[in-house]
Tab-separated table of C-alpha atoms in Angstrom:
chain	number	residue	atom	x	y	z
L	340	ALA	CA	25.933	4.441	10.548
L	341	ARG	CA	22.368	3.248	9.910
L	342	LEU	CA	23.209	2.473	6.284
L	343	ASP	CA	26.316	0.536	7.324
L	344	ARG	CA	24.203	-1.582	9.694
L	345	ALA	CA	21.593	-2.280	6.992
L	346	ALA	CA	23.948	-2.897	4.039
L	347	GLU	CA	24.518	-6.626	4.541
L	348	HIS	CA	20.811	-7.266	5.173
L	349	PHE	CA	19.965	-5.268	2.042
L	350	LEU	CA	22.414	-7.244	-0.101
L	351	THR	CA	21.221	-10.580	1.320
L	352	GLN	CA	17.593	-9.744	0.523
L	353	ASP	CA	18.557	-8.367	-2.876
L	354	ALA	CA	20.040	-11.727	-3.905
L	355	ARG	CA	17.530	-14.000	-2.143
L	356	ASN	CA	14.954	-14.507	-4.911
L	357	GLY	CA	17.271	-14.074	-7.890
L	358	GLY	CA	15.231	-11.227	-9.362
L	359	THR	CA	16.426	-8.627	-11.826
L	360	PRO	CA	15.458	-5.027	-11.035
L	361	LEU	CA	13.196	-3.584	-13.757
L	362	VAL	CA	12.095	-0.269	-12.302
L	363	VAL	CA	12.982	1.748	-9.224
L	364	GLU	CA	10.557	4.303	-7.798
L	365	THR	CA	8.642	4.541	-11.059
L	366	GLN	CA	5.071	5.781	-10.896
L	367	GLY	CA	2.342	3.704	-12.447
L	368	SER	CA	-1.367	4.291	-12.893
L	369	VAL	CA	-4.560	2.425	-13.716
L	370	ALA	CA	-8.027	3.840	-14.330
L	371	LEU	CA	-10.792	2.243	-12.279
L	372	ALA	CA	-13.220	2.154	-15.209
L	373	PRO	CA	-16.088	2.847	-15.287
L	374	LEU	CA	-15.431	5.071	-12.261
L	375	PRO	CA	-13.969	8.530	-12.836
L	376	PHE	CA	-10.914	7.650	-10.753
L	377	THR	CA	-7.300	6.737	-11.480
L	378	LEU	CA	-5.080	4.948	-8.993
L	379	TYR	CA	-1.433	6.026	-8.938
L	380	GLY	CA	1.342	4.155	-7.164
L	381	THR	CA	5.117	4.221	-6.884
L	382	PRO	CA	6.623	1.037	-5.461
L	383	ASP	CA	10.232	1.303	-4.343
L	384	ARG	CA	11.260	-1.437	-6.754
L	385	ILE	CA	9.867	-4.040	-9.143
L	386	ASP	CA	11.963	-7.115	-9.980
L	387	ARG	CA	11.474	-9.794	-12.644
L	388	LEU	CA	11.926	-13.203	-11.024
L	389	PRO	CA	13.567	-16.146	-12.843
L	390	ASP	CA	10.115	-17.628	-13.606
L	391	GLY	CA	9.068	-14.408	-15.411
L	392	ARG	CA	6.689	-13.139	-12.762
L	393	LEU	CA	7.199	-9.926	-10.796
L	394	GLN	CA	8.121	-9.151	-7.222
L	395	MET	CA	7.014	-5.799	-5.763
L	396	ILE	CA	9.404	-4.472	-3.099
L	397	ASP	CA	9.014	-1.744	-0.497
L	398	TYR	CA	11.843	-0.738	1.820
L	399	LYS	CA	10.906	0.313	5.353
L	400	THR	CA	13.107	2.263	7.739
L	401	GLY	CA	11.145	0.674	10.578
L	402	SER	CA	9.430	-2.686	10.879
L	403	PRO	CA	7.608	-4.122	7.870
L	404	PRO	CA	3.834	-4.546	8.243
L	405	THR	CA	2.604	-7.971	9.335
L	406	GLU	CA	0.232	-9.979	7.140
L	407	LYS	CA	-2.626	-8.904	9.418
L	408	GLN	CA	-1.666	-5.235	9.001
L	409	GLN	CA	-1.500	-5.723	5.235
L	410	ARG	CA	-5.030	-7.141	5.180
L	411	SER	CA	-6.404	-4.148	7.087
L	412	TYR	CA	-4.171	-1.112	6.593
L	413	GLU	CA	-1.103	-1.578	4.441
L	414	LYS	CA	-2.538	-1.919	0.938
L	415	GLN	CA	0.284	-0.162	-0.915
L	416	LEU	CA	2.039	-3.186	-2.412
L	417	LEU	CA	-1.086	-5.304	-2.855
L	418	LEU	CA	-2.618	-2.533	-4.952
L	419	ALA	CA	0.666	-1.945	-6.802
L	420	ALA	CA	0.683	-5.666	-7.643
L	421	ALA	CA	-2.910	-5.418	-8.884
L	422	MET	CA	-1.844	-2.420	-10.995
L	423	ALA	CA	1.044	-4.419	-12.490
L	424	GLU	CA	-1.300	-7.256	-13.436
L	425	ARG	CA	-3.399	-4.662	-15.295
L	426	GLY	CA	-0.421	-3.164	-17.139
L	427	GLY	CA	-0.174	-0.114	-14.897
L	428	PHE	CA	3.600	0.300	-15.123
L	429	ALA	CA	5.051	1.598	-18.389
L	430	ASN	CA	7.138	-0.823	-20.431
L	431	LEU	CA	6.159	-3.837	-18.307
L	432	GLY	CA	2.770	-4.598	-19.838
L	433	PRO	CA	0.293	-6.750	-17.939
L	434	SER	CA	2.408	-9.042	-15.765
L	435	ASP	CA	1.756	-11.778	-13.224
L	436	VAL	CA	2.995	-10.923	-9.735
L	437	ALA	CA	4.454	-13.717	-7.612
L	438	LYS	CA	4.981	-11.868	-4.349
L	439	ILE	CA	5.121	-8.620	-2.489
L	440	THR	CA	7.989	-7.995	-0.111
L	441	TYR	CA	8.487	-5.418	2.623
L	442	ILE	CA	12.126	-5.206	3.659
L	443	GLY	CA	12.891	-3.563	6.984
L	444	LEU	CA	16.176	-1.705	6.958
L	445	GLY	CA	15.937	-0.576	10.569
L	446	ALA	CA	16.564	-2.485	13.755
L	447	GLY	CA	15.918	-6.196	13.514
L	448	GLU	CA	16.421	-6.688	9.771
L	449	LYS	CA	12.891	-8.000	9.296
L	450	VAL	CA	11.310	-9.114	6.043
L	451	GLN	CA	7.621	-9.683	5.375
L	452	GLU	CA	7.038	-11.575	2.146
L	453	THR	CA	3.573	-12.439	0.899
L	454	ASP	CA	2.897	-14.757	-2.023
L	455	THR	CA	0.175	-13.347	-4.234
L	456	THR	CA	-2.471	-15.091	-6.257
L	457	PRO	CA	-4.804	-13.747	-8.927
L	458	ASP	CA	-7.707	-14.280	-6.489
L	459	LEU	CA	-6.002	-12.276	-3.724
L	460	LEU	CA	-5.208	-9.368	-6.036
L	461	ALA	CA	-8.673	-9.433	-7.624
L	462	ALA	CA	-10.252	-9.307	-4.155
L	463	GLU	CA	-8.111	-6.297	-3.173
L	464	TRP	CA	-8.998	-4.567	-6.451
L	465	ASP	CA	-12.711	-5.232	-5.873
L	466	LYS	CA	-12.434	-3.763	-2.352
L	467	LEU	CA	-10.831	-0.633	-3.793
L	468	ILE	CA	-13.577	-0.238	-6.398
L	469	THR	CA	-16.217	-0.659	-3.683
L	470	LEU	CA	-14.516	1.932	-1.473
L	471	ILE	CA	-14.105	4.499	-4.257
L	472	SER	CA	-17.687	3.895	-5.425
L	473	ARG	CA	-18.930	4.665	-1.940
L	474	TYR	CA	-16.823	7.815	-1.692
L	475	LEU	CA	-18.187	8.996	-5.030
L	476	SER	CA	-21.688	8.885	-3.543
L	477	ARG	CA	-22.830	12.211	-2.064
L	478	ALA	CA	-24.467	10.227	0.742
L	479	THR	CA	-21.094	9.045	2.034
L	480	GLY	CA	-19.451	11.169	4.695
L	481	TYR	CA	-15.702	11.585	4.792
L	482	THR	CA	-13.825	11.045	8.017
L	483	ALA	CA	-10.323	12.236	8.759
L	484	ARG	CA	-9.309	9.071	10.559
L	485	ARG	CA	-10.757	6.110	8.731
L	486	ALA	CA	-9.037	2.796	9.532
L	487	VAL	CA	-6.001	4.123	11.356
L	488	PHE	CA	-3.584	1.580	12.778
L	489	GLU	CA	-2.934	3.569	15.961
L	490	ASP	CA	-4.905	6.560	17.172
L	491	ARG	CA	-2.683	7.536	20.081
L	492	PHE	CA	-0.512	9.739	17.877
L	493	PRO	CA	-1.671	12.901	16.139
L	494	GLY	CA	-2.333	12.543	12.432
L	495	ASP	CA	-0.774	14.759	9.796
L	496	TYR	CA	-4.144	16.252	8.849
L	497	ASP	CA	-5.896	16.408	12.227
L	498	HIS	CA	-5.722	20.194	12.313
L	499	LEU	CA	-7.411	20.469	8.905
L	500	ALA	CA	-10.137	18.031	9.899
L	501	ARG	CA	-10.731	19.854	13.192
L	502	TYR	CA	-10.047	16.578	14.970
L	503	GLY	CA	-11.025	16.847	18.608
L	504	GLU	CA	-14.400	18.405	17.864
L	505	TRP	CA	-15.879	14.906	17.550
L	506	GLU	CA	-15.294	11.422	18.913
L	507	MET	CA	-13.739	8.574	16.936
L	508	THR	CA	-16.948	6.583	17.415
L	509	ASP	CA	-19.162	9.295	15.870
L	510	PRO	CA	-20.482	8.217	12.468
L	511	PRO	CA	-19.464	10.498	9.588
L	512	GLN	CA	-22.274	12.857	8.592
L	513	PRO	CA	-22.593	13.982	4.982
L	514	GLU	CA	-22.959	17.717	4.469
L	515	ASP	CA	-22.788	20.044	1.526
L	516	VAL	CA	-19.510	21.862	1.090
L	517	PRO	CA	-19.704	25.323	-0.487
């Protein structure tokens, strides 16, 4: 029943920008040289638009993230777009990305489309390199709930992090792990 309700919305969005699907749920990767770290990502779909640029698409069973949520929490497609510009998806080569699109297939049939620019994607890539660089430092403590959108629900890894033994406002403390 849910698929029947979403089918027309899906087809409308599929035809809206005139793109041609290139890859569906295909993993890509890019090394963050000179760091010893590789970013992997699997967008739901990548389309080639009529102007030759790409559109990264993610389907959501709930509501798509707002632009504000994308700036703070939802980096998936922005980083996938940055990967595509760096040739991170096999057979596509380095490619300009025109937009990222989250398509809600749940109630409300919402779409959140964000035009990308080289400056936007470069800034997101720089933020990632800064974050990973900090985590590679032994002086940086890891926290189980860094930058969560909502903290009123239990997290998937709270039990492993012994969440509840500390407050969300406590600063992370580095310690040696045997």
